[in-house]
Coordinates of C-alpha atoms in Angstrom, one line a residue:
M9 CA -11.7 16.7 -4.4
S10 CA -12.9 15.2 -7.7
L11 CA -12.2 12.3 -10.0
P12 CA -10.7 12.9 -13.4
D13 CA -13.6 13.7 -15.6
V14 CA -13.1 10.7 -17.8
L15 CA -13.5 8.4 -14.8
A16 CA -16.2 10.4 -13.1
R17 CA -18.6 10.2 -16.1
L18 CA -18.2 6.4 -16.6
P19 CA -21.6 4.7 -16.5
L20 CA -21.8 1.9 -14.0
H21 CA -24.5 -0.8 -13.7
I22 CA -24.5 -3.0 -10.5
E23 CA -26.9 -5.9 -10.3
G24 CA -25.4 -7.6 -7.2
Y25 CA -22.3 -8.4 -5.3
E26 CA -20.5 -11.1 -3.3
L27 CA -17.9 -11.3 -0.6
E28 CA -14.9 -13.7 -0.7
R29 CA -12.6 -14.5 2.2
L30 CA -8.9 -14.6 1.6
Q31 CA -6.4 -15.9 4.2
R32 CA -2.7 -16.6 4.4
D33 CA 0.2 -16.9 6.9
V34 CA 2.7 -14.2 6.1
S35 CA 6.2 -13.4 7.2
S36 CA 5.4 -10.8 9.9
D37 CA 4.2 -13.6 12.2
F38 CA 0.5 -13.3 11.8
T39 CA -2.3 -14.8 9.7
R40 CA -3.5 -12.2 7.2
V41 CA -7.2 -12.1 6.4
S42 CA -8.8 -9.8 3.7
T43 CA -12.0 -9.7 1.7
H44 CA -12.7 -9.5 -2.0
I45 CA -15.6 -7.3 -2.9
R46 CA -17.0 -8.7 -6.1
L47 CA -19.5 -6.3 -7.9
Q48 CA -21.5 -7.8 -10.8
G49 CA -23.4 -6.2 -13.6
A50 CA -24.0 -6.3 -17.4
G51 CA -22.1 -9.6 -17.6
E52 CA -19.0 -8.2 -16.1
E53 CA -17.4 -8.3 -12.6
G54 CA -15.4 -5.7 -10.8
I55 CA -13.2 -6.7 -7.8
G56 CA -11.8 -4.7 -4.9
E57 CA -10.0 -5.9 -1.8
D58 CA -10.7 -4.8 1.8
V59 CA -7.3 -4.8 3.5
T60 CA -8.5 -4.0 7.0
Y61 CA -5.9 -5.6 9.3
D62 CA -8.0 -6.9 12.2
A63 CA -9.4 -10.4 11.5
E64 CA -12.4 -9.6 13.8
D65 CA -13.4 -6.8 11.4
Q66 CA -13.1 -9.1 8.4
D67 CA -15.1 -11.8 10.2
A68 CA -17.9 -9.4 11.0
L69 CA -18.1 -8.2 7.4
Q70 CA -18.2 -11.7 6.0
E71 CA -20.7 -12.9 8.5
A72 CA -23.1 -10.0 7.7
G73 CA -22.8 -10.8 4.0
A74 CA -23.7 -8.7 0.9
I75 CA -26.2 -6.4 2.8
Q76 CA -25.3 -3.0 1.2
P77 CA -27.8 -1.3 -1.2
L78 CA -25.5 -1.1 -4.2
D79 CA -27.7 -2.2 -7.1
G80 CA -28.6 0.4 -9.7
K81 CA -27.4 2.5 -12.5
W82 CA -24.8 5.1 -11.5
T83 CA -21.9 7.1 -12.8
L84 CA -18.7 6.2 -11.1
D85 CA -18.8 9.7 -9.4
S86 CA -22.4 9.2 -8.1
F87 CA -21.5 5.7 -6.8
C88 CA -18.6 7.1 -4.8
N89 CA -21.1 9.7 -3.3
H90 CA -23.4 6.8 -2.4
V91 CA -20.7 4.7 -0.8
A92 CA -19.5 7.7 1.3
A93 CA -23.0 7.9 2.7
L94 CA -23.3 4.2 3.7
D95 CA -22.4 2.6 7.0
L96 CA -20.2 -0.2 5.7
W97 CA -19.5 -1.6 9.2
P98 CA -21.8 -4.3 10.8
R99 CA -19.8 -3.6 13.9
P100 CA -17.7 -0.4 14.5
A101 CA -14.2 -0.7 13.2
L102 CA -11.5 -1.6 15.7
R103 CA -9.2 1.1 14.2
P104 CA -10.1 4.4 12.6
P105 CA -8.0 3.9 9.4
S106 CA -9.9 0.7 8.6
V107 CA -12.9 2.8 7.6
L108 CA -10.8 4.2 4.8
Y109 CA -9.6 0.8 3.7
R110 CA -13.1 -0.5 3.3
R111 CA -14.3 2.5 1.3
W112 CA -11.4 2.0 -1.0
A113 CA -12.4 -1.7 -1.5
Y114 CA -15.8 -0.8 -2.7
E115 CA -14.7 2.2 -4.9
S116 CA -11.8 0.2 -6.5
A117 CA -14.2 -2.6 -7.3
A118 CA -16.6 0.0 -8.9
L119 CA -13.7 1.5 -10.9
D120 CA -12.8 -2.0 -12.2
L121 CA -16.4 -2.8 -13.1
A122 CA -17.1 0.6 -14.7
L123 CA -14.0 0.3 -16.9
R124 CA -14.8 -3.3 -17.9
Q125 CA -18.4 -2.4 -18.8
N126 CA -17.1 0.5 -20.9
G127 CA -14.4 -1.5 -22.7
M128 CA -11.3 0.3 -21.6
A129 CA -8.3 -0.1 -19.3
L130 CA -7.4 2.4 -16.6
H131 CA -4.2 3.6 -18.3
E132 CA -6.1 4.1 -21.5
A133 CA -8.8 6.1 -19.8
L134 CA -6.1 8.3 -18.2
G135 CA -4.0 8.7 -21.3
R136 CA -0.9 7.3 -19.6
E137 CA 1.4 4.5 -20.7
P138 CA 2.1 1.7 -18.2
R139 CA 5.8 0.9 -17.6
P140 CA 7.7 -1.8 -15.8
V141 CA 7.6 -1.4 -12.1
T142 CA 10.6 -1.3 -9.9
F143 CA 9.9 -2.9 -6.5
V144 CA 11.4 -3.6 -3.1
V145 CA 10.4 -6.2 -0.5
S146 CA 9.3 -4.9 2.9
L147 CA 10.7 -7.0 5.6
R148 CA 11.2 -7.2 9.4
L149 CA 14.1 -9.3 10.6
G150 CA 12.3 -11.4 13.3
N151 CA 12.4 -11.3 17.1
P152 CA 15.3 -11.3 17.9
S153 CA 16.5 -9.7 14.7
T154 CA 18.8 -11.7 12.5
L155 CA 20.1 -11.5 8.9
G156 CA 18.2 -14.8 8.1
P157 CA 15.1 -13.3 6.4
V158 CA 17.3 -11.3 4.0
E159 CA 19.8 -14.1 3.4
T160 CA 17.0 -16.6 2.6
R161 CA 15.5 -14.3 -0.1
L162 CA 18.9 -13.2 -1.5
A163 CA 19.9 -16.9 -1.9
R164 CA 17.1 -17.3 -4.4
Y165 CA 16.9 -13.8 -5.7
P166 CA 20.4 -12.2 -5.6
T167 CA 19.3 -8.8 -7.2
L168 CA 16.4 -8.3 -4.7
K169 CA 16.2 -4.9 -2.9
F170 CA 14.6 -4.4 0.5
K171 CA 12.8 -1.9 2.7
I172 CA 13.8 -3.0 6.1
D173 CA 12.2 -2.1 9.5
P174 CA 15.0 -1.3 12.0
T175 CA 14.2 -2.2 15.6
S176 CA 16.0 -1.4 18.9
D177 CA 17.7 -4.8 19.1
W178 CA 19.8 -4.1 16.0
D179 CA 23.5 -4.1 16.9
E180 CA 26.5 -2.9 15.0
D181 CA 27.3 -6.3 13.7
L182 CA 23.8 -6.8 12.2
I183 CA 23.9 -3.4 10.6
A184 CA 27.3 -4.1 9.1
A185 CA 26.1 -7.4 7.7
L186 CA 23.1 -5.6 6.1
V187 CA 25.4 -3.0 4.6
Q188 CA 27.5 -5.8 3.1
T189 CA 24.5 -7.1 1.2
G190 CA 24.1 -3.9 -0.7
A191 CA 20.4 -4.7 -0.9
V192 CA 18.8 -2.1 1.4
D193 CA 17.1 0.7 -0.5
S194 CA 15.0 2.1 2.3
V195 CA 14.5 1.8 6.1
D196 CA 11.2 2.2 7.8
F197 CA 11.4 3.3 11.4
K198 CA 7.7 2.8 12.0
G199 CA 7.8 5.9 14.2
M200 CA 4.3 7.1 13.3
Y201 CA 2.4 4.0 14.3
T202 CA 0.7 3.8 17.7
G203 CA -1.1 0.8 19.2
T204 CA 0.1 -1.7 16.6
V205 CA 2.3 -4.8 16.6
V206 CA 4.9 -2.9 14.6
D207 CA 5.3 0.1 16.9
Q208 CA 8.9 1.2 17.2
P209 CA 9.8 3.9 19.8
A210 CA 12.0 6.8 18.8
D211 CA 15.5 5.6 19.5
P212 CA 18.2 8.2 18.7
V213 CA 21.0 5.6 19.0
L214 CA 19.4 3.3 16.5
Y215 CA 18.5 6.2 14.2
R216 CA 22.1 7.5 14.1
R217 CA 23.5 4.0 13.5
V218 CA 21.1 3.3 10.6
V219 CA 21.2 6.8 9.0
E220 CA 25.0 6.7 8.9
A221 CA 25.3 3.1 7.8
F222 CA 23.0 3.5 4.8
P223 CA 23.8 7.0 3.4
D224 CA 21.8 6.4 0.2
A225 CA 18.7 4.8 1.7
W226 CA 15.3 6.5 2.0
I227 CA 14.3 7.0 5.6
E228 CA 10.5 6.3 6.2
D229 CA 8.4 7.5 9.1
P230 CA 11.0 8.6 11.7
K231 CA 9.4 9.9 15.0
L232 CA 10.6 13.4 15.5
T233 CA 11.8 14.3 19.0
P234 CA 14.5 16.7 20.1
E235 CA 16.9 13.8 20.2
T236 CA 16.1 12.3 16.9
E237 CA 15.8 15.6 15.1
A238 CA 19.4 16.3 16.0
V239 CA 20.3 13.0 14.2
L240 CA 18.0 13.7 11.2
A241 CA 18.6 17.5 10.6
S242 CA 21.1 16.9 7.7
V243 CA 19.1 14.2 5.9
H244 CA 15.6 15.8 5.4
D245 CA 15.9 15.1 1.7
R246 CA 16.0 11.4 2.4
I247 CA 13.0 11.4 4.8
T248 CA 9.7 10.0 3.5
W249 CA 6.3 9.6 5.1
D250 CA 3.7 6.8 5.1
A251 CA 1.5 6.1 8.1
I252 CA 0.3 9.7 8.5
I253 CA -0.4 10.3 4.8
H254 CA -4.1 10.0 3.8
T255 CA -4.9 13.1 1.9
V256 CA -3.3 16.2 0.4
D257 CA -3.9 18.0 3.7
D258 CA -1.6 15.5 5.5
V259 CA 1.2 16.3 3.0
K260 CA 0.7 20.0 3.5
A261 CA 0.9 19.5 7.3
L262 CA 4.3 17.7 7.3
P263 CA 7.0 19.4 9.4
F264 CA 9.0 20.2 6.2
A265 CA 8.4 19.8 2.5
P266 CA 9.0 16.2 1.5
K267 CA 11.1 15.1 -1.5
M268 CA 9.2 11.8 -1.5
I269 CA 6.2 10.1 0.1
N270 CA 4.6 6.7 0.2
V271 CA 1.2 6.7 -1.4
K272 CA -1.0 3.8 -0.3
P273 CA -4.3 3.8 -2.3
S274 CA -6.2 2.0 0.5
R275 CA -5.0 4.6 3.0
A276 CA -6.2 7.4 0.9
G277 CA -9.7 6.0 1.4
G278 CA -11.2 6.4 -2.0
L279 CA -10.6 7.3 -5.6
R280 CA -11.1 11.1 -5.1
P281 CA -8.4 11.6 -2.4
L282 CA -6.0 9.2 -4.2
F283 CA -6.1 11.1 -7.5
A284 CA -5.9 14.4 -5.5
L285 CA -2.7 13.1 -4.0
Y286 CA -1.3 12.2 -7.4
D287 CA -2.2 15.7 -8.8
H288 CA -0.7 17.5 -5.8
C289 CA 2.6 15.6 -5.8
E290 CA 3.1 16.0 -9.6
A291 CA 2.3 19.7 -9.4
N292 CA 4.7 20.2 -6.5
G293 CA 7.6 18.0 -7.6
I294 CA 7.1 15.5 -4.8
G295 CA 8.2 12.0 -5.7
M296 CA 6.0 9.0 -4.9
Y297 CA 6.4 5.3 -4.4
G298 CA 3.6 2.8 -3.8
G299 CA 3.0 1.0 -0.6
G300 CA 1.4 -2.4 0.2
Q301 CA -0.9 -3.6 3.0
F302 CA -0.2 -7.3 2.8
E303 CA -2.8 -7.6 0.0
L304 CA -3.7 -11.3 -0.7
G305 CA -5.8 -10.8 -3.8
V306 CA -6.6 -8.3 -6.5
G307 CA -5.5 -5.4 -4.3
R308 CA -1.8 -6.2 -4.9
G309 CA -2.4 -5.9 -8.6
H310 CA -4.2 -2.6 -8.1
I311 CA -1.1 -1.0 -6.4
Q312 CA 1.2 -2.5 -9.0
Y313 CA -0.9 -1.1 -11.8
L314 CA -1.1 2.4 -10.2
A315 CA 2.7 2.3 -9.7
S316 CA 3.2 1.4 -13.3
I317 CA 1.4 4.6 -14.5
F318 CA 2.3 7.1 -11.8
H319 CA 5.7 6.2 -10.3
P320 CA 7.3 3.1 -12.0
D321 CA 10.9 3.9 -11.3
T322 CA 10.9 4.5 -7.5
P323 CA 11.4 2.0 -4.7
N324 CA 7.8 0.7 -4.8
D325 CA 6.8 -1.5 -1.9
V326 CA 4.6 -3.5 -4.2
A327 CA 6.5 -6.8 -4.5
P328 CA 4.6 -9.9 -5.6
G329 CA 2.9 -11.3 -2.6
G330 CA 5.0 -14.5 -2.6
Y331 CA 7.9 -12.6 -1.3
N332 CA 6.0 -12.1 2.0
D333 CA 5.5 -15.8 2.5
V334 CA 7.3 -17.3 5.5
D335 CA 9.5 -19.3 3.0
P336 CA 9.3 -17.7 -0.5
V337 CA 9.5 -20.2 -3.3
D338 CA 11.5 -20.2 -6.5
G339 CA 10.2 -18.6 -9.7
L340 CA 8.8 -15.3 -8.4
P341 CA 9.1 -12.4 -10.8
S342 CA 12.1 -10.1 -10.4
S343 CA 12.2 -6.3 -10.4
P344 CA 11.2 -4.5 -12.5
L345 CA 7.8 -6.2 -13.0
S346 CA 6.8 -6.5 -16.6
V347 CA 3.6 -4.6 -17.6
Q348 CA 0.6 -6.8 -16.9
A349 CA -2.3 -4.5 -17.4
H350 CA -5.4 -6.2 -18.7
P351 CA -7.1 -4.9 -21.9
T352 CA -10.0 -3.6 -19.8
G353 CA -10.7 -2.7 -16.2
F354 CA -8.5 -1.9 -13.2
R355 CA -6.8 -5.3 -13.4
W356 CA -3.2 -6.4 -13.4
G357 CA -1.5 -9.8 -13.6

């Protein structure tokens, strides 16, 4: 895998870096902690965000401080090689995917800094025009599930669209009420997660109810079993994948060729595998939409920026972070997001 040449060759000068703790209570009933990686050099700053989910991993990173040997003169390509060889973990990661998230944080910060030091914006370097970004709001409906989280947001933002996580306590009345809103663009069965707070077992009764009730919705991450495959056999064109997608090899290993996938930059684990995913999907006619990781800082802008230049018109799960607050306030931007790319760097908003 390789970076686009125009990015790989960018000179990069790092003179130091700092860590910044971010923390917020979010709508999925947990306190989100993340870390800004702030690289400095030549009078500029580049910022990335470590979106590792476990607060214990974030605490260990922040307690250790800025201990990585990052100073020096690099190209962006050689810096990525350097980061790949480092142990970025003061204590072993609690979950294997977190290793990818942290590498992305350092590499995205380096991309931002290199672009700013060289006086260009990401879209300019890639020769692409940023466009307004269509977005949906990813949402669970509580425990027990109710229509309340959807109604609260639609009361303030009547044109809002959602990616909803079905759970086994959904009954026919709740599904009918969701259908009446006309606001469900996609459903996320969370079937490919294991050992997390959002795990959802393969439930063929739930799958059938949801698939039939929302005939135009994208269906993300179903768990394929003989029982659920019977339900899903006729809707393969609506099935998308998320949790198992890290690299091009994961796309090639899917049980059938996808029409659409969720591309999460942090899950790709670095600039090279991310751009390889973009290239593969564009070459093979696979649609893409962006996915969020409850970013609290600059990381949300990063995924919005990438969506604006690679897949602006799909149901991007990149809504402004305020929609994930327990009680979203008035005045949040509506979809599509206007273009907010900065004149230089990997910066949005």
